PDB file of C-alpha atoms in Angstrom:
ATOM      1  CA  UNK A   1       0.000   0.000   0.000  1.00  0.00           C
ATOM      2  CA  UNK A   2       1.223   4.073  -0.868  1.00  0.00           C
ATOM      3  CA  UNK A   3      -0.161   7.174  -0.506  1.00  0.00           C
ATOM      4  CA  UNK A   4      -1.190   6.475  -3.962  1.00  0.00           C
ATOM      5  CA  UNK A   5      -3.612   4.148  -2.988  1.00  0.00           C
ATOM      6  CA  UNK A   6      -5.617   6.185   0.212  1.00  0.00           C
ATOM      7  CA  UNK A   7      -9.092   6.473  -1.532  1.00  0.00           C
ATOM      8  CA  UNK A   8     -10.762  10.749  -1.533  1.00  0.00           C
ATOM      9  CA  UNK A   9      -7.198  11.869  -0.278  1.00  0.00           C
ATOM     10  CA  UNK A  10      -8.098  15.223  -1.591  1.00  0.00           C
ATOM     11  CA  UNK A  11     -11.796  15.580   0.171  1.00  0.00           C
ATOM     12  CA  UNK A  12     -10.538  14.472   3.140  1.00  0.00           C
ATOM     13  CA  UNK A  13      -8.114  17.144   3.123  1.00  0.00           C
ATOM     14  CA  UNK A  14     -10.633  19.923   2.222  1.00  0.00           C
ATOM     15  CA  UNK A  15     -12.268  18.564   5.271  1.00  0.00           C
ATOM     16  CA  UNK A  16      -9.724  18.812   8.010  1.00  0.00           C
ATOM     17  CA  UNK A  17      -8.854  22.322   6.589  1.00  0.00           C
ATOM     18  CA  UNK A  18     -12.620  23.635   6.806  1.00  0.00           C
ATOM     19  CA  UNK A  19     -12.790  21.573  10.252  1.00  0.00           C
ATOM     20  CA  UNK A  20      -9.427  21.557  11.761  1.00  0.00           C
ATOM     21  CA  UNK A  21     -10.735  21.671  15.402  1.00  0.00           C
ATOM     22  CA  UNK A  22     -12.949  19.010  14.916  1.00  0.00           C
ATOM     23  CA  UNK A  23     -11.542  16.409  12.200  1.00  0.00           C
ATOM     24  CA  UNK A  24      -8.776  14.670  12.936  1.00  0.00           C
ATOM     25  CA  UNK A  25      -6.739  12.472  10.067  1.00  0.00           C
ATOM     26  CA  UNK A  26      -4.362   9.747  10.427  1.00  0.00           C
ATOM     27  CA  UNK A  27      -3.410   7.791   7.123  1.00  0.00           C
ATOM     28  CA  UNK A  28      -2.018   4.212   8.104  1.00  0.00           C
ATOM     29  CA  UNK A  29      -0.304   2.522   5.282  1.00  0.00           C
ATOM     30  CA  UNK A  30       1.509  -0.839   5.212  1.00  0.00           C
ATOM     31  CA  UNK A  31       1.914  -4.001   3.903  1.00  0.00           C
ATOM     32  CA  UNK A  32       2.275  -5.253   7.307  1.00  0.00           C
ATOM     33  CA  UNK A  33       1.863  -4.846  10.872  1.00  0.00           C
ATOM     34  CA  UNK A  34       5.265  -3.250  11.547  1.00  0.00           C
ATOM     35  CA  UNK A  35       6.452  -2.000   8.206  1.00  0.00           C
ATOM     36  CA  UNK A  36       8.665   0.569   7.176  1.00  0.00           C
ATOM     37  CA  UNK A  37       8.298   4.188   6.388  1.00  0.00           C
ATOM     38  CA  UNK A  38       8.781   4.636   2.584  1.00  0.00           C
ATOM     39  CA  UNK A  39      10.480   7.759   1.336  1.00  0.00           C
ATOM     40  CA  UNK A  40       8.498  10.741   1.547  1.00  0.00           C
ATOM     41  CA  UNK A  41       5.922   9.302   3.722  1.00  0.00           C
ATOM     42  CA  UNK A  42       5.287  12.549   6.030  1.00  0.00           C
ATOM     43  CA  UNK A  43       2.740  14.419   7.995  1.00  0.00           C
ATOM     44  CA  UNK A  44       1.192  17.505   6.373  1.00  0.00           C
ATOM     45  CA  UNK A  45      -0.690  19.910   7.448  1.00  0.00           C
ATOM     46  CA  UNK A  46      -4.539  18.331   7.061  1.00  0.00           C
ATOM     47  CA  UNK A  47      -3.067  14.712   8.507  1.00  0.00           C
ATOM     48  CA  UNK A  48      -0.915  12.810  10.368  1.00  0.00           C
ATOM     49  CA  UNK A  49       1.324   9.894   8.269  1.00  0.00           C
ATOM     50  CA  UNK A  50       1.583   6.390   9.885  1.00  0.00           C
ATOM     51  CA  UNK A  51       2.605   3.199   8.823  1.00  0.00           C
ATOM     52  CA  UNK A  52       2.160  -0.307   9.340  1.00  0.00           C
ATOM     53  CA  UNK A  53      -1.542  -1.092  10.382  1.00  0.00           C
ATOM     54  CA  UNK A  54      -4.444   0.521  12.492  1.00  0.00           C
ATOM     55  CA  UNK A  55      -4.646  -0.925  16.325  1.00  0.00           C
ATOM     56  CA  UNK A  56      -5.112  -0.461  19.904  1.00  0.00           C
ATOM     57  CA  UNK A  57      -1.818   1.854  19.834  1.00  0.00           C
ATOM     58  CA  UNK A  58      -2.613   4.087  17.173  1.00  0.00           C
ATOM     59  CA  UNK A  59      -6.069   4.547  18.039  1.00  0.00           C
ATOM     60  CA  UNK A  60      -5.740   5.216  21.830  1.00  0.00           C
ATOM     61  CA  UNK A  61      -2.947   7.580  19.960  1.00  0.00           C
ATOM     62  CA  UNK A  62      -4.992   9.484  17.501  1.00  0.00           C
ATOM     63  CA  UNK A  63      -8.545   9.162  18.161  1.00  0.00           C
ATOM     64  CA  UNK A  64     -11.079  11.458  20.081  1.00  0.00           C
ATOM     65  CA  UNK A  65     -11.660   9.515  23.245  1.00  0.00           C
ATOM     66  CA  UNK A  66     -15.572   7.947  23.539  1.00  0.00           C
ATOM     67  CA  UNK A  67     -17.771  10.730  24.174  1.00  0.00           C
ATOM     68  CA  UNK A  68     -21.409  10.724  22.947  1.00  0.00           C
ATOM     69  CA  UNK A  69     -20.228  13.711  20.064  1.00  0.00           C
ATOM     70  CA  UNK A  70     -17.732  11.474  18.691  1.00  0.00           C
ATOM     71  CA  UNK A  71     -17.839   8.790  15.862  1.00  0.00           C
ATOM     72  CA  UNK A  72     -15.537   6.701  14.819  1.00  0.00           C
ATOM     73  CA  UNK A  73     -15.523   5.655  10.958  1.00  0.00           C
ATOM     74  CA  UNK A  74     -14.238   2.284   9.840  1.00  0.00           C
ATOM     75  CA  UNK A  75     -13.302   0.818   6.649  1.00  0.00           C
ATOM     76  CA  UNK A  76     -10.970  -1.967   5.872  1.00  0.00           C
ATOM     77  CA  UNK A  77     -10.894  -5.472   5.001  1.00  0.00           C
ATOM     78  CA  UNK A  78     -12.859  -7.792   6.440  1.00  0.00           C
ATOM     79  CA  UNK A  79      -9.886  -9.414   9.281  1.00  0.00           C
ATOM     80  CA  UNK A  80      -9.636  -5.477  10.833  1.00  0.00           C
ATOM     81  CA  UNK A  81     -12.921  -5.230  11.663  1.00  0.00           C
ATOM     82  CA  UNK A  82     -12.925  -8.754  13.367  1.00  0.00           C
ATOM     83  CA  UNK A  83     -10.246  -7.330  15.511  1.00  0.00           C
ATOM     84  CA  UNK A  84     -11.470  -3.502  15.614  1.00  0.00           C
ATOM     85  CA  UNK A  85     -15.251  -3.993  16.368  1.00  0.00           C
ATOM     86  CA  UNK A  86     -16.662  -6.992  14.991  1.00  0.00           C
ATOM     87  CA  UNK A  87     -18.385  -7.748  11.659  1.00  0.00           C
ATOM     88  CA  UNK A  88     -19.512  -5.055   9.060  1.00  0.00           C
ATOM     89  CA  UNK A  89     -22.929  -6.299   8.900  1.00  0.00           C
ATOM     90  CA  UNK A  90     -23.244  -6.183  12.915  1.00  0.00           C
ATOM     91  CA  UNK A  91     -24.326  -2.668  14.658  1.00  0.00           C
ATOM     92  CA  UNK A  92     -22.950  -3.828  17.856  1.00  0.00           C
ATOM     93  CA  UNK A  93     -19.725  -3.939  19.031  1.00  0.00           C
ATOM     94  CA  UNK A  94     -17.814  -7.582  19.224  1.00  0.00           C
ATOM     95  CA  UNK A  95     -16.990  -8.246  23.004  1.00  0.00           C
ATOM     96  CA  UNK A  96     -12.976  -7.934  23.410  1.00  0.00           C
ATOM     97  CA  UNK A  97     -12.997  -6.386  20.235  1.00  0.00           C
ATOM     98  CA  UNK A  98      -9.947  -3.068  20.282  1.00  0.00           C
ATOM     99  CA  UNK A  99     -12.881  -0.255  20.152  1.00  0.00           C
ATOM    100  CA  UNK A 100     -14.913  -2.471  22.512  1.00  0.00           C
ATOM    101  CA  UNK A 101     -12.368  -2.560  25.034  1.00  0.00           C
ATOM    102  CA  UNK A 102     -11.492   1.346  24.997  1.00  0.00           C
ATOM    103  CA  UNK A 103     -15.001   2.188  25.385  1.00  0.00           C
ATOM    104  CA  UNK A 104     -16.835   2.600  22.503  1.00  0.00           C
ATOM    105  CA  UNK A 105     -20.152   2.101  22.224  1.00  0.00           C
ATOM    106  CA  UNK A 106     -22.009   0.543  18.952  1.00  0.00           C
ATOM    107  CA  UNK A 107     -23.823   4.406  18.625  1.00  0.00           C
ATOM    108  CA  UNK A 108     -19.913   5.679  18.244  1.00  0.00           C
ATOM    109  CA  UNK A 109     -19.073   3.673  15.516  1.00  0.00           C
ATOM    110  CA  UNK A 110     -19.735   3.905  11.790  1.00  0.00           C
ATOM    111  CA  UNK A 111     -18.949   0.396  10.001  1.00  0.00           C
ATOM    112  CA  UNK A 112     -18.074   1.576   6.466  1.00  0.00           C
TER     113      UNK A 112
END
């Protein structure tokens, strides 16, 4: 995976600038779970540049802490959201699932 390959790179962009205060954006890209930065992988000034894959870490990190004004989008292959909250086609949250066990409740998360 590149930079190349981070689907309405430009929108989401033109959102964090109009909404800088209340849109935060972290682009994870990787192959793998701990792989390298490639060359002119960098933060900006409308998001943050990570590699390797989303998990507990990055999210605990990065992401507005569970709050009944926040919502948490996620899209990904089918194996992340087994581990991030449980199957697309579920609203609840899995139990021991990574969003599950930070606090998030099913009405704070947007399966994609």
């Amino acid at each position: 995976l590149s930079k190349d390959d981070i689907l309405l790179a430009d929108e989401l962009s033109a959102f964090a600038k109009a909404a800088p205060d209340r849109l935060k954006i972290v682009h994870v890209i990787g192959a793998t779970a701990d792989a390298a930065r490639p060359d002119g992988w960098a933060d900006t000034d409308t998001y943050t540049a990570e590699t390797g894959w989303v998990d507990e870490g990055k999210i605990s990190k990065y992401a507005f802490p569970p709050a009944e004004d926040t919502l948490m989008f996620v899209c990904g292959v089918p194996g992340m959201y087994e581990i991030m909250c449980g199957p697309r086609t579920e609203k609840e949250l899995k139990e021991g699932s990574v969003l599950q066990k930070l606090g998030y409740s099913a009405e704070m998360v947007a399966k994609m």
